[in-house]
Protein backbone atom coordinates (compact mmCIF):
# COMPACT_ATOMS: atom_id res chain seq x y z
CA UNK A 1 0.00 0.00 0.00
CA UNK A 2 1.37 3.42 -0.87
CA UNK A 3 1.82 6.12 1.74
CA UNK A 4 -1.20 8.40 1.85
CA UNK A 5 -0.04 11.98 1.46
CA UNK A 6 -3.21 13.65 0.19
CA UNK A 7 -6.63 13.97 1.80
CA UNK A 8 -9.81 15.37 0.25
CA UNK A 9 -12.36 17.02 2.54
CA UNK A 10 -14.59 18.91 0.07
CA UNK A 11 -14.51 21.90 2.44
CA UNK A 12 -11.99 24.10 0.65
CA UNK A 13 -13.71 25.94 -2.18
CA UNK A 14 -12.59 28.60 -4.67
CA UNK A 15 -14.38 31.84 -5.34
CA UNK A 16 -16.79 31.34 -8.26
CA UNK A 17 -15.33 31.92 -11.71
CA UNK A 18 -11.69 32.64 -10.86
CA UNK A 19 -9.10 31.62 -13.44
CA UNK A 20 -7.05 28.84 -11.88
CA UNK A 21 -3.66 28.44 -13.53
CA UNK A 22 -2.95 24.75 -12.64
CA UNK A 23 -5.97 23.64 -14.70
CA UNK A 24 -5.82 26.62 -17.08
CA UNK A 25 -9.51 27.47 -16.93
CA UNK A 26 -12.14 29.00 -14.67
CA UNK A 27 -12.99 27.06 -11.54
CA UNK A 28 -16.13 26.99 -9.40
CA UNK A 29 -17.17 25.58 -6.02
CA UNK A 30 -17.81 21.84 -6.17
CA UNK A 31 -20.43 20.17 -3.99
CA UNK A 32 -19.38 16.61 -3.17
CA UNK A 33 -21.49 14.06 -1.28
CA UNK A 34 -19.90 12.36 1.73
CA UNK A 35 -19.77 9.05 -0.12
CA UNK A 36 -17.85 10.60 -3.00
CA UNK A 37 -15.35 12.18 -0.59
CA UNK A 38 -14.85 8.77 1.00
CA UNK A 39 -14.13 6.95 -2.27
CA UNK A 40 -11.68 9.65 -3.37
CA UNK A 41 -9.64 9.11 -0.21
CA UNK A 42 -9.84 5.35 -0.64
CA UNK A 43 -8.46 5.69 -4.17
CA UNK A 44 -5.55 7.75 -2.82
CA UNK A 45 -4.84 5.34 0.01
CA UNK A 46 -5.02 2.18 -2.11
CA UNK A 47 -3.32 3.65 -5.16
CA UNK A 48 -6.24 2.63 -7.39
CA UNK A 49 -7.91 4.63 -10.19
CA UNK A 50 -11.34 6.06 -9.42
CA UNK A 51 -13.96 5.33 -12.09
CA UNK A 52 -16.84 7.81 -12.07
CA UNK A 53 -20.06 7.18 -13.94
CA UNK A 54 -23.19 9.27 -14.19
CA UNK A 55 -25.30 11.25 -16.61
CA UNK A 56 -23.51 13.77 -18.85
CA UNK A 57 -23.32 17.13 -17.09
CA UNK A 58 -23.37 15.75 -13.55
CA UNK A 59 -19.92 17.07 -12.63
CA UNK A 60 -17.70 14.01 -13.05
CA UNK A 61 -14.82 15.86 -14.72
CA UNK A 62 -15.04 18.86 -12.40
CA UNK A 63 -14.21 16.66 -9.42
CA UNK A 64 -10.62 16.52 -10.67
CA UNK A 65 -10.48 20.33 -10.75
CA UNK A 66 -11.82 20.52 -7.18
CA UNK A 67 -9.20 18.02 -6.01
CA UNK A 68 -6.32 20.00 -7.50
CA UNK A 69 -7.60 23.22 -5.95
CA UNK A 70 -7.95 21.75 -2.47
CA UNK A 71 -4.65 19.85 -2.58
CA UNK A 72 -2.81 23.02 -3.59
CA UNK A 73 -4.58 25.35 -1.17
CA UNK A 74 -1.89 27.30 0.75
CA UNK A 75 0.67 24.83 -0.64
CA UNK A 76 3.79 26.79 -1.59
CA UNK A 77 6.28 23.99 -2.19
CA UNK A 78 5.87 21.19 -4.72
CA UNK A 79 2.33 22.01 -5.94
CA UNK A 80 0.19 19.17 -7.20
CA UNK A 81 0.24 19.02 -11.01
CA UNK A 82 -2.86 18.39 -13.11
CA UNK A 83 -2.89 16.41 -16.36
CA UNK A 84 -5.95 15.87 -18.54
CA UNK A 85 -6.61 13.58 -21.47
CA UNK A 86 -9.97 13.51 -23.27
CA UNK A 87 -10.50 10.16 -24.99
CA UNK A 88 -11.61 10.09 -28.63
CA UNK A 89 -13.16 7.26 -30.64
CA UNK A 90 -9.81 6.67 -32.36
CA UNK A 91 -7.67 6.91 -29.22
CA UNK A 92 -5.12 4.23 -28.38
CA UNK A 93 -4.05 3.48 -24.83
CA UNK A 94 -0.38 4.12 -25.60
CA UNK A 95 -1.27 7.71 -26.56
CA UNK A 96 -2.08 8.48 -22.92
CA UNK A 97 1.53 7.58 -22.03
CA UNK A 98 3.75 8.88 -24.82
CA UNK A 99 4.02 9.61 -28.53
CA UNK A 100 7.13 9.26 -30.64
CA UNK A 101 7.72 11.87 -33.35
CA UNK A 102 9.04 9.69 -36.18
CA UNK A 103 8.21 12.27 -38.86
CA UNK A 104 9.83 15.14 -36.98
CA UNK A 105 13.01 13.14 -36.44
CA UNK A 106 13.16 12.17 -40.13
CA UNK A 107 12.66 15.78 -41.23
CA UNK A 108 15.36 16.99 -38.84
CA UNK A 109 17.79 14.39 -40.19
CA UNK A 110 17.04 15.48 -43.78
CA UNK A 111 17.52 19.15 -42.87
CA UNK A 112 20.82 18.35 -41.19
CA UNK A 113 22.01 16.51 -44.30
CA UNK A 114 21.05 19.48 -46.51
CA UNK A 115 22.85 21.87 -44.16
CA UNK A 116 26.02 19.81 -44.36
CA UNK A 117 25.88 19.82 -48.17
CA UNK A 118 25.18 23.55 -48.20
CA UNK A 119 28.17 24.18 -45.95
CA UNK A 120 30.48 22.37 -48.42
CA UNK A 121 29.06 24.38 -51.33
CA UNK A 122 29.64 27.65 -49.49
CA UNK A 123 33.28 26.80 -48.82
CA UNK A 124 33.87 26.06 -52.48
CA UNK A 125 32.29 29.37 -53.50
CA UNK A 126 34.38 31.35 -51.03
CA UNK A 127 37.60 29.80 -52.42
CA UNK A 128 36.83 30.92 -55.98
CA UNK A 129 38.27 34.17 -57.35
CA UNK A 130 35.03 35.89 -58.44
CA UNK A 131 35.97 38.69 -60.82
CA UNK A 132 32.60 39.73 -62.20
CA UNK A 133 29.98 41.76 -60.32
CA UNK A 134 27.38 39.18 -61.28
CA UNK A 135 29.40 36.41 -59.69
CA UNK A 136 29.91 38.54 -56.58
CA UNK A 137 26.17 39.14 -56.27
CA UNK A 138 25.46 35.45 -56.71
CA UNK A 139 28.03 34.57 -54.07
CA UNK A 140 26.50 37.13 -51.71
CA UNK A 141 23.03 35.64 -52.19
CA UNK A 142 24.32 32.12 -51.56
CA UNK A 143 26.20 33.19 -48.46
CA UNK A 144 23.08 34.95 -47.12
CA UNK A 145 20.99 31.85 -47.78
CA UNK A 146 23.60 29.66 -46.13
CA UNK A 147 23.75 31.88 -43.05
CA UNK A 148 19.98 31.53 -42.61
CA UNK A 149 20.28 27.77 -42.87
CA UNK A 150 23.18 27.75 -40.40
CA UNK A 151 21.01 29.72 -37.95
CA UNK A 152 18.36 27.06 -38.44
CA UNK A 153 20.91 24.34 -37.79
CA UNK A 154 21.87 25.97 -34.50
CA UNK A 155 18.20 26.10 -33.50
CA UNK A 156 17.65 22.45 -34.34
CA UNK A 157 20.69 21.35 -32.32
CA UNK A 158 19.56 23.47 -29.37
CA UNK A 159 16.18 21.76 -29.24
CA UNK A 160 16.19 18.31 -30.80
CA UNK A 161 18.99 16.18 -32.13
CA UNK A 162 17.98 13.65 -34.81
CA UNK A 163 20.70 11.30 -33.57
CA UNK A 164 19.29 11.29 -30.03
CA UNK A 165 16.19 9.07 -29.82
CA UNK A 166 15.12 10.52 -26.46
CA UNK A 167 14.70 14.00 -27.95
CA UNK A 168 11.70 12.76 -29.94
CA UNK A 169 9.71 11.20 -27.10
CA UNK A 170 6.70 13.37 -26.17
CA UNK A 171 5.25 12.26 -22.85
CA UNK A 172 1.47 12.47 -22.61
CA UNK A 173 -0.71 13.11 -19.50
CA UNK A 174 -0.45 9.72 -17.79
CA UNK A 175 3.19 9.37 -18.83
CA UNK A 176 4.03 12.82 -17.42
CA UNK A 177 2.40 11.88 -14.10
CA UNK A 178 4.45 8.68 -13.86
CA UNK A 179 7.63 10.55 -14.82
CA UNK A 180 7.01 13.22 -12.19
CA UNK A 181 6.48 10.54 -9.56
CA UNK A 182 9.68 8.78 -10.63
CA UNK A 183 11.90 11.88 -10.78
CA UNK A 184 10.52 14.01 -7.95
CA UNK A 185 8.48 11.57 -5.79
CA UNK A 186 5.52 13.92 -6.21
CA UNK A 187 1.87 13.02 -6.65
CA UNK A 188 -0.35 14.51 -9.33
CA UNK A 189 -3.96 14.32 -10.49
CA UNK A 190 -4.73 12.77 -13.88
CA UNK A 191 -8.14 13.03 -15.55
CA UNK A 192 -8.89 10.46 -18.25
CA UNK A 193 -12.19 11.81 -19.53
CA UNK A 194 -14.97 9.84 -21.29
CA UNK A 195 -13.21 6.49 -21.54
CA UNK A 196 -16.39 4.92 -22.93
CA UNK A 197 -15.87 6.77 -26.23
CA UNK A 198 -12.94 4.56 -27.20
CA UNK A 199 -12.79 1.06 -28.62
CA UNK A 200 -13.73 -1.72 -26.17
CA UNK A 201 -10.11 -2.96 -26.02
CA UNK A 202 -8.85 0.48 -24.98
CA UNK A 203 -9.48 0.14 -21.19
CA UNK A 204 -7.80 -3.27 -21.05
CA UNK A 205 -4.79 -1.86 -22.89
CA UNK A 206 -4.41 0.66 -20.06
CA UNK A 207 -4.51 -2.03 -17.38
CA UNK A 208 -0.83 -2.94 -17.23
CA UNK A 209 0.39 0.66 -17.04
CA UNK A 210 -2.19 1.72 -14.44
CA UNK A 211 -1.84 -1.38 -12.27
CA UNK A 212 1.97 -1.52 -12.35
CA UNK A 213 2.55 2.22 -12.37
CA UNK A 214 5.07 1.92 -15.18
CA UNK A 215 5.43 1.75 -18.96
CA UNK A 216 8.13 0.93 -21.50
CA UNK A 217 9.24 3.25 -24.32
CA UNK A 218 10.30 0.81 -27.00
CA UNK A 219 12.01 3.45 -29.19
CA UNK A 220 14.50 4.33 -26.44
CA UNK A 221 14.40 1.06 -24.44
CA UNK A 222 13.55 3.13 -21.37
CA UNK A 223 11.16 2.23 -18.53
CA UNK A 224 9.28 4.99 -16.69
CA UNK A 225 8.28 3.73 -13.25
CA UNK A 226 6.24 5.76 -10.77
CA UNK A 227 7.35 5.80 -7.16
CA UNK A 228 4.97 3.57 -5.19
CA UNK A 229 4.81 6.13 -2.37
CA UNK A 230 3.73 8.94 -4.70
CA UNK A 231 1.42 7.36 -7.25
CA UNK A 232 -0.78 9.77 -9.23
CA UNK A 233 -4.47 9.94 -8.42
CA UNK A 234 -6.19 8.83 -11.63
CA UNK A 235 -9.79 9.94 -12.19
CA UNK A 236 -11.56 8.14 -15.06
CA UNK A 237 -15.00 9.21 -16.24
CA UNK A 238 -17.63 7.40 -18.28
CA UNK A 239 -21.03 8.45 -19.61
CA UNK A 240 -22.04 4.77 -19.94
CA UNK A 241 -22.25 4.88 -23.73
CA UNK A 242 -20.85 1.35 -23.70
CA UNK A 243 -20.03 -1.25 -21.08
CA UNK A 244 -16.46 -1.40 -19.82
CA UNK A 245 -14.55 -4.72 -19.64
CA UNK A 246 -14.79 -6.67 -16.37
CA UNK A 247 -11.00 -6.98 -16.11
CA UNK A 248 -10.76 -3.19 -16.14
CA UNK A 249 -13.59 -2.69 -13.66
CA UNK A 250 -11.98 -5.07 -11.16
CA UNK A 251 -8.97 -2.77 -10.91
CA UNK A 252 -10.93 0.43 -10.25
CA UNK A 253 -12.80 1.92 -7.34
CA UNK A 254 -16.26 2.63 -8.72
CA UNK A 255 -18.68 5.43 -7.90
CA UNK A 256 -21.91 6.49 -9.58
CA UNK A 257 -22.83 10.16 -9.23
CA UNK A 258 -26.57 10.26 -8.72
CA UNK A 259 -28.65 13.15 -9.97
CA UNK A 260 -28.77 15.71 -7.12
CA UNK A 261 -31.87 16.19 -5.00
CA UNK A 262 -33.52 19.65 -5.11
CA UNK A 263 -31.84 20.82 -1.91
CA UNK A 264 -28.44 19.92 -3.36
CA UNK A 265 -29.25 21.81 -6.58
CA UNK A 266 -30.15 24.85 -4.49
CA UNK A 267 -26.80 24.55 -2.71
CA UNK A 268 -24.94 24.31 -6.03
CA UNK A 269 -26.58 27.45 -7.41
CA UNK A 270 -26.14 29.34 -4.13
CA UNK A 271 -22.39 28.66 -4.06
CA UNK A 272 -21.91 29.57 -7.70
CA UNK A 273 -24.19 32.63 -7.93
CA UNK A 274 -23.46 34.37 -4.65
CA UNK A 275 -25.38 37.54 -5.53
CA UNK A 276 -28.62 35.80 -6.52
CA UNK A 277 -31.64 36.02 -4.24
CA UNK A 278 -32.44 32.82 -2.37
CA UNK A 279 -36.10 32.94 -3.41
CA UNK A 280 -35.13 33.23 -7.08
CA UNK A 281 -32.85 30.18 -6.76
CA UNK A 282 -35.60 28.16 -5.06
CA UNK A 283 -38.16 29.05 -7.73
CA UNK A 284 -35.71 28.25 -10.54
CA UNK A 285 -34.90 24.83 -9.09
CA UNK A 286 -38.61 24.14 -8.58
CA UNK A 287 -39.36 24.87 -12.26
CA UNK A 288 -36.31 22.91 -13.40
CA UNK A 289 -37.41 19.89 -11.37
CA UNK A 290 -40.83 20.00 -13.00
CA UNK A 291 -39.12 19.44 -16.34
CA UNK A 292 -36.76 16.81 -14.96
CA UNK A 293 -39.48 14.80 -13.23
CA UNK A 294 -41.71 14.91 -16.31
CA UNK A 295 -38.84 13.55 -18.39
CA UNK A 296 -38.14 10.80 -15.86
CA UNK A 297 -41.80 9.75 -16.10
CA UNK A 298 -41.97 9.78 -19.89
CA UNK A 299 -38.50 9.07 -21.26
CA UNK A 300 -37.04 5.55 -21.32
CA UNK A 301 -33.75 4.89 -19.44
CA UNK A 302 -30.71 6.15 -21.30
CA UNK A 303 -32.45 8.99 -23.14
CA UNK A 304 -31.19 12.50 -22.49
CA UNK A 305 -32.75 14.44 -19.63
CA UNK A 306 -31.96 17.94 -18.41
CA UNK A 307 -28.70 17.97 -16.45
CA UNK A 308 -27.05 19.88 -13.64
CA UNK A 309 -24.69 21.69 -16.02
CA UNK A 310 -27.67 22.82 -18.11
CA UNK A 311 -29.40 24.08 -14.96
CA UNK A 312 -26.36 26.25 -14.24
CA UNK A 313 -26.31 27.76 -17.74
CA UNK A 314 -30.10 28.20 -17.69
CA UNK A 315 -30.05 29.98 -14.34
CA UNK A 316 -27.22 32.23 -15.55
CA UNK A 317 -29.40 33.25 -18.51
CA UNK A 318 -32.26 34.14 -16.16
CA UNK A 319 -30.09 36.51 -14.14
CA UNK A 320 -30.04 39.11 -16.91
CA UNK A 321 -33.48 40.18 -15.60
CA UNK A 322 -34.42 41.65 -12.23
CA UNK A 323 -35.55 39.23 -9.50
CA UNK A 324 -39.25 40.12 -9.72
CA UNK A 325 -39.28 39.60 -13.49
CA UNK A 326 -37.41 36.29 -13.14
CA UNK A 327 -39.97 34.98 -10.66
CA UNK A 328 -42.80 36.11 -12.96
CA UNK A 329 -41.25 34.31 -15.95
CA UNK A 330 -40.73 31.15 -13.91
CA UNK A 331 -44.43 31.05 -13.05
CA UNK A 332 -45.53 31.50 -16.67
CA UNK A 333 -46.79 28.48 -18.55
CA UNK A 334 -44.05 28.87 -21.15
CA UNK A 335 -40.61 27.84 -19.94
CA UNK A 336 -38.15 30.80 -20.16
CA UNK A 337 -35.17 30.27 -22.44
CA UNK A 338 -36.19 26.67 -23.23
CA UNK A 339 -33.39 26.12 -25.77
CA UNK A 340 -30.82 26.02 -22.95
CA UNK A 341 -32.52 23.06 -21.28
CA UNK A 342 -34.29 21.29 -24.14
CA UNK A 343 -32.22 20.13 -27.10
CA UNK A 344 -34.69 18.62 -29.55
CA UNK A 345 -37.89 19.68 -31.30
CA UNK A 346 -39.85 16.91 -29.56
CA UNK A 347 -38.61 18.02 -26.14
CA UNK A 348 -39.50 21.65 -26.86
CA UNK A 349 -43.03 20.62 -27.82
CA UNK A 350 -43.39 18.18 -24.91
CA UNK A 351 -41.77 20.09 -22.06
CA UNK A 352 -41.57 23.71 -23.24
CA UNK A 353 -44.92 24.49 -21.65
CA UNK A 354 -46.63 23.16 -18.53
Coordinates of C-alpha atoms in Angstrom, one line a residue:
X1 CA 0.0 0.0 0.0
X2 CA 1.4 3.4 -0.9
X3 CA 1.8 6.1 1.7
X4 CA -1.2 8.4 1.9
X5 CA 0.0 12.0 1.5
X6 CA -3.2 13.7 0.2
X7 CA -6.6 14.0 1.8
X8 CA -9.8 15.4 0.3
X9 CA -12.4 17.0 2.5
X10 CA -14.6 18.9 0.1
X11 CA -14.5 21.9 2.4
X12 CA -12.0 24.1 0.7
X13 CA -13.7 25.9 -2.2
X14 CA -12.6 28.6 -4.7
X15 CA -14.4 31.8 -5.3
X16 CA -16.8 31.3 -8.3
X17 CA -15.3 31.9 -11.7
X18 CA -11.7 32.6 -10.9
X19 CA -9.1 31.6 -13.4
X20 CA -7.1 28.8 -11.9
X21 CA -3.7 28.4 -13.5
X22 CA -3.0 24.8 -12.6
X23 CA -6.0 23.6 -14.7
X24 CA -5.8 26.6 -17.1
X25 CA -9.5 27.5 -16.9
X26 CA -12.1 29.0 -14.7
X27 CA -13.0 27.1 -11.5
X28 CA -16.1 27.0 -9.4
X29 CA -17.2 25.6 -6.0
X30 CA -17.8 21.8 -6.2
X31 CA -20.4 20.2 -4.0
X32 CA -19.4 16.6 -3.2
X33 CA -21.5 14.1 -1.3
X34 CA -19.9 12.4 1.7
X35 CA -19.8 9.0 -0.1
X36 CA -17.9 10.6 -3.0
X37 CA -15.4 12.2 -0.6
X38 CA -14.8 8.8 1.0
X39 CA -14.1 6.9 -2.3
X40 CA -11.7 9.7 -3.4
X41 CA -9.6 9.1 -0.2
X42 CA -9.8 5.3 -0.6
X43 CA -8.5 5.7 -4.2
X44 CA -5.5 7.8 -2.8
X45 CA -4.8 5.3 0.0
X46 CA -5.0 2.2 -2.1
X47 CA -3.3 3.7 -5.2
X48 CA -6.2 2.6 -7.4
X49 CA -7.9 4.6 -10.2
X50 CA -11.3 6.1 -9.4
X51 CA -14.0 5.3 -12.1
X52 CA -16.8 7.8 -12.1
X53 CA -20.1 7.2 -13.9
X54 CA -23.2 9.3 -14.2
X55 CA -25.3 11.2 -16.6
X56 CA -23.5 13.8 -18.9
X57 CA -23.3 17.1 -17.1
X58 CA -23.4 15.7 -13.5
X59 CA -19.9 17.1 -12.6
X60 CA -17.7 14.0 -13.0
X61 CA -14.8 15.9 -14.7
X62 CA -15.0 18.9 -12.4
X63 CA -14.2 16.7 -9.4
X64 CA -10.6 16.5 -10.7
X65 CA -10.5 20.3 -10.7
X66 CA -11.8 20.5 -7.2
X67 CA -9.2 18.0 -6.0
X68 CA -6.3 20.0 -7.5
X69 CA -7.6 23.2 -6.0
X70 CA -8.0 21.8 -2.5
X71 CA -4.7 19.8 -2.6
X72 CA -2.8 23.0 -3.6
X73 CA -4.6 25.4 -1.2
X74 CA -1.9 27.3 0.7
X75 CA 0.7 24.8 -0.6
X76 CA 3.8 26.8 -1.6
X77 CA 6.3 24.0 -2.2
X78 CA 5.9 21.2 -4.7
X79 CA 2.3 22.0 -5.9
X80 CA 0.2 19.2 -7.2
X81 CA 0.2 19.0 -11.0
X82 CA -2.9 18.4 -13.1
X83 CA -2.9 16.4 -16.4
X84 CA -6.0 15.9 -18.5
X85 CA -6.6 13.6 -21.5
X86 CA -10.0 13.5 -23.3
X87 CA -10.5 10.2 -25.0
X88 CA -11.6 10.1 -28.6
X89 CA -13.2 7.3 -30.6
X90 CA -9.8 6.7 -32.4
X91 CA -7.7 6.9 -29.2
X92 CA -5.1 4.2 -28.4
X93 CA -4.0 3.5 -24.8
X94 CA -0.4 4.1 -25.6
X95 CA -1.3 7.7 -26.6
X96 CA -2.1 8.5 -22.9
X97 CA 1.5 7.6 -22.0
X98 CA 3.7 8.9 -24.8
X99 CA 4.0 9.6 -28.5
X100 CA 7.1 9.3 -30.6
X101 CA 7.7 11.9 -33.4
X102 CA 9.0 9.7 -36.2
X103 CA 8.2 12.3 -38.9
X104 CA 9.8 15.1 -37.0
X105 CA 13.0 13.1 -36.4
X106 CA 13.2 12.2 -40.1
X107 CA 12.7 15.8 -41.2
X108 CA 15.4 17.0 -38.8
X109 CA 17.8 14.4 -40.2
X110 CA 17.0 15.5 -43.8
X111 CA 17.5 19.2 -42.9
X112 CA 20.8 18.4 -41.2
X113 CA 22.0 16.5 -44.3
X114 CA 21.1 19.5 -46.5
X115 CA 22.9 21.9 -44.2
X116 CA 26.0 19.8 -44.4
X117 CA 25.9 19.8 -48.2
X118 CA 25.2 23.6 -48.2
X119 CA 28.2 24.2 -45.9
X120 CA 30.5 22.4 -48.4
X121 CA 29.1 24.4 -51.3
X122 CA 29.6 27.7 -49.5
X123 CA 33.3 26.8 -48.8
X124 CA 33.9 26.1 -52.5
X125 CA 32.3 29.4 -53.5
X126 CA 34.4 31.3 -51.0
X127 CA 37.6 29.8 -52.4
X128 CA 36.8 30.9 -56.0
X129 CA 38.3 34.2 -57.3
X130 CA 35.0 35.9 -58.4
X131 CA 36.0 38.7 -60.8
X132 CA 32.6 39.7 -62.2
X133 CA 30.0 41.8 -60.3
X134 CA 27.4 39.2 -61.3
X135 CA 29.4 36.4 -59.7
X136 CA 29.9 38.5 -56.6
X137 CA 26.2 39.1 -56.3
X138 CA 25.5 35.4 -56.7
X139 CA 28.0 34.6 -54.1
X140 CA 26.5 37.1 -51.7
X141 CA 23.0 35.6 -52.2
X142 CA 24.3 32.1 -51.6
X143 CA 26.2 33.2 -48.5
X144 CA 23.1 34.9 -47.1
X145 CA 21.0 31.9 -47.8
X146 CA 23.6 29.7 -46.1
X147 CA 23.8 31.9 -43.0
X148 CA 20.0 31.5 -42.6
X149 CA 20.3 27.8 -42.9
X150 CA 23.2 27.8 -40.4
X151 CA 21.0 29.7 -38.0
X152 CA 18.4 27.1 -38.4
X153 CA 20.9 24.3 -37.8
X154 CA 21.9 26.0 -34.5
X155 CA 18.2 26.1 -33.5
X156 CA 17.7 22.4 -34.3
X157 CA 20.7 21.3 -32.3
X158 CA 19.6 23.5 -29.4
X159 CA 16.2 21.8 -29.2
X160 CA 16.2 18.3 -30.8
X161 CA 19.0 16.2 -32.1
X162 CA 18.0 13.7 -34.8
X163 CA 20.7 11.3 -33.6
X164 CA 19.3 11.3 -30.0
X165 CA 16.2 9.1 -29.8
X166 CA 15.1 10.5 -26.5
X167 CA 14.7 14.0 -28.0
X168 CA 11.7 12.8 -29.9
X169 CA 9.7 11.2 -27.1
X170 CA 6.7 13.4 -26.2
X171 CA 5.2 12.3 -22.9
X172 CA 1.5 12.5 -22.6
X173 CA -0.7 13.1 -19.5
X174 CA -0.5 9.7 -17.8
X175 CA 3.2 9.4 -18.8
X176 CA 4.0 12.8 -17.4
X177 CA 2.4 11.9 -14.1
X178 CA 4.5 8.7 -13.9
X179 CA 7.6 10.5 -14.8
X180 CA 7.0 13.2 -12.2
X181 CA 6.5 10.5 -9.6
X182 CA 9.7 8.8 -10.6
X183 CA 11.9 11.9 -10.8
X184 CA 10.5 14.0 -7.9
X185 CA 8.5 11.6 -5.8
X186 CA 5.5 13.9 -6.2
X187 CA 1.9 13.0 -6.6
X188 CA -0.4 14.5 -9.3
X189 CA -4.0 14.3 -10.5
X190 CA -4.7 12.8 -13.9
X191 CA -8.1 13.0 -15.5
X192 CA -8.9 10.5 -18.3
X193 CA -12.2 11.8 -19.5
X194 CA -15.0 9.8 -21.3
X195 CA -13.2 6.5 -21.5
X196 CA -16.4 4.9 -22.9
X197 CA -15.9 6.8 -26.2
X198 CA -12.9 4.6 -27.2
X199 CA -12.8 1.1 -28.6
X200 CA -13.7 -1.7 -26.2
X201 CA -10.1 -3.0 -26.0
X202 CA -8.9 0.5 -25.0
X203 CA -9.5 0.1 -21.2
X204 CA -7.8 -3.3 -21.1
X205 CA -4.8 -1.9 -22.9
X206 CA -4.4 0.7 -20.1
X207 CA -4.5 -2.0 -17.4
X208 CA -0.8 -2.9 -17.2
X209 CA 0.4 0.7 -17.0
X210 CA -2.2 1.7 -14.4
X211 CA -1.8 -1.4 -12.3
X212 CA 2.0 -1.5 -12.4
X213 CA 2.6 2.2 -12.4
X214 CA 5.1 1.9 -15.2
X215 CA 5.4 1.7 -19.0
X216 CA 8.1 0.9 -21.5
X217 CA 9.2 3.3 -24.3
X218 CA 10.3 0.8 -27.0
X219 CA 12.0 3.4 -29.2
X220 CA 14.5 4.3 -26.4
X221 CA 14.4 1.1 -24.4
X222 CA 13.5 3.1 -21.4
X223 CA 11.2 2.2 -18.5
X224 CA 9.3 5.0 -16.7
X225 CA 8.3 3.7 -13.3
X226 CA 6.2 5.8 -10.8
X227 CA 7.3 5.8 -7.2
X228 CA 5.0 3.6 -5.2
X229 CA 4.8 6.1 -2.4
X230 CA 3.7 8.9 -4.7
X231 CA 1.4 7.4 -7.2
X232 CA -0.8 9.8 -9.2
X233 CA -4.5 9.9 -8.4
X234 CA -6.2 8.8 -11.6
X235 CA -9.8 9.9 -12.2
X236 CA -11.6 8.1 -15.1
X237 CA -15.0 9.2 -16.2
X238 CA -17.6 7.4 -18.3
X239 CA -21.0 8.4 -19.6
X240 CA -22.0 4.8 -19.9
X241 CA -22.3 4.9 -23.7
X242 CA -20.8 1.4 -23.7
X243 CA -20.0 -1.3 -21.1
X244 CA -16.5 -1.4 -19.8
X245 CA -14.5 -4.7 -19.6
X246 CA -14.8 -6.7 -16.4
X247 CA -11.0 -7.0 -16.1
X248 CA -10.8 -3.2 -16.1
X249 CA -13.6 -2.7 -13.7
X250 CA -12.0 -5.1 -11.2
X251 CA -9.0 -2.8 -10.9
X252 CA -10.9 0.4 -10.2
X253 CA -12.8 1.9 -7.3
X254 CA -16.3 2.6 -8.7
X255 CA -18.7 5.4 -7.9
X256 CA -21.9 6.5 -9.6
X257 CA -22.8 10.2 -9.2
X258 CA -26.6 10.3 -8.7
X259 CA -28.6 13.1 -10.0
X260 CA -28.8 15.7 -7.1
X261 CA -31.9 16.2 -5.0
X262 CA -33.5 19.7 -5.1
X263 CA -31.8 20.8 -1.9
X264 CA -28.4 19.9 -3.4
X265 CA -29.3 21.8 -6.6
X266 CA -30.2 24.8 -4.5
X267 CA -26.8 24.6 -2.7
X268 CA -24.9 24.3 -6.0
X269 CA -26.6 27.5 -7.4
X270 CA -26.1 29.3 -4.1
X271 CA -22.4 28.7 -4.1
X272 CA -21.9 29.6 -7.7
X273 CA -24.2 32.6 -7.9
X274 CA -23.5 34.4 -4.6
X275 CA -25.4 37.5 -5.5
X276 CA -28.6 35.8 -6.5
X277 CA -31.6 36.0 -4.2
X278 CA -32.4 32.8 -2.4
X279 CA -36.1 32.9 -3.4
X280 CA -35.1 33.2 -7.1
X281 CA -32.9 30.2 -6.8
X282 CA -35.6 28.2 -5.1
X283 CA -38.2 29.0 -7.7
X284 CA -35.7 28.2 -10.5
X285 CA -34.9 24.8 -9.1
X286 CA -38.6 24.1 -8.6
X287 CA -39.4 24.9 -12.3
X288 CA -36.3 22.9 -13.4
X289 CA -37.4 19.9 -11.4
X290 CA -40.8 20.0 -13.0
X291 CA -39.1 19.4 -16.3
X292 CA -36.8 16.8 -15.0
X293 CA -39.5 14.8 -13.2
X294 CA -41.7 14.9 -16.3
X295 CA -38.8 13.5 -18.4
X296 CA -38.1 10.8 -15.9
X297 CA -41.8 9.7 -16.1
X298 CA -42.0 9.8 -19.9
X299 CA -38.5 9.1 -21.3
X300 CA -37.0 5.5 -21.3
X301 CA -33.8 4.9 -19.4
X302 CA -30.7 6.1 -21.3
X303 CA -32.5 9.0 -23.1
X304 CA -31.2 12.5 -22.5
X305 CA -32.7 14.4 -19.6
X306 CA -32.0 17.9 -18.4
X307 CA -28.7 18.0 -16.5
X308 CA -27.0 19.9 -13.6
X309 CA -24.7 21.7 -16.0
X310 CA -27.7 22.8 -18.1
X311 CA -29.4 24.1 -15.0
X312 CA -26.4 26.3 -14.2
X313 CA -26.3 27.8 -17.7
X314 CA -30.1 28.2 -17.7
X315 CA -30.0 30.0 -14.3
X316 CA -27.2 32.2 -15.5
X317 CA -29.4 33.3 -18.5
X318 CA -32.3 34.1 -16.2
X319 CA -30.1 36.5 -14.1
X320 CA -30.0 39.1 -16.9
X321 CA -33.5 40.2 -15.6
X322 CA -34.4 41.7 -12.2
X323 CA -35.6 39.2 -9.5
X324 CA -39.3 40.1 -9.7
X325 CA -39.3 39.6 -13.5
X326 CA -37.4 36.3 -13.1
X327 CA -40.0 35.0 -10.7
X328 CA -42.8 36.1 -13.0
X329 CA -41.3 34.3 -15.9
X330 CA -40.7 31.1 -13.9
X331 CA -44.4 31.0 -13.1
X332 CA -45.5 31.5 -16.7
X333 CA -46.8 28.5 -18.6
X334 CA -44.1 28.9 -21.2
X335 CA -40.6 27.8 -19.9
X336 CA -38.2 30.8 -20.2
X337 CA -35.2 30.3 -22.4
X338 CA -36.2 26.7 -23.2
X339 CA -33.4 26.1 -25.8
X340 CA -30.8 26.0 -23.0
X341 CA -32.5 23.1 -21.3
X342 CA -34.3 21.3 -24.1
X343 CA -32.2 20.1 -27.1
X344 CA -34.7 18.6 -29.5
X345 CA -37.9 19.7 -31.3
X346 CA -39.8 16.9 -29.6
X347 CA -38.6 18.0 -26.1
X348 CA -39.5 21.6 -26.9
X349 CA -43.0 20.6 -27.8
X350 CA -43.4 18.2 -24.9
X351 CA -41.8 20.1 -22.1
X352 CA -41.6 23.7 -23.2
X353 CA -44.9 24.5 -21.6
X354 CA -46.6 23.2 -18.5

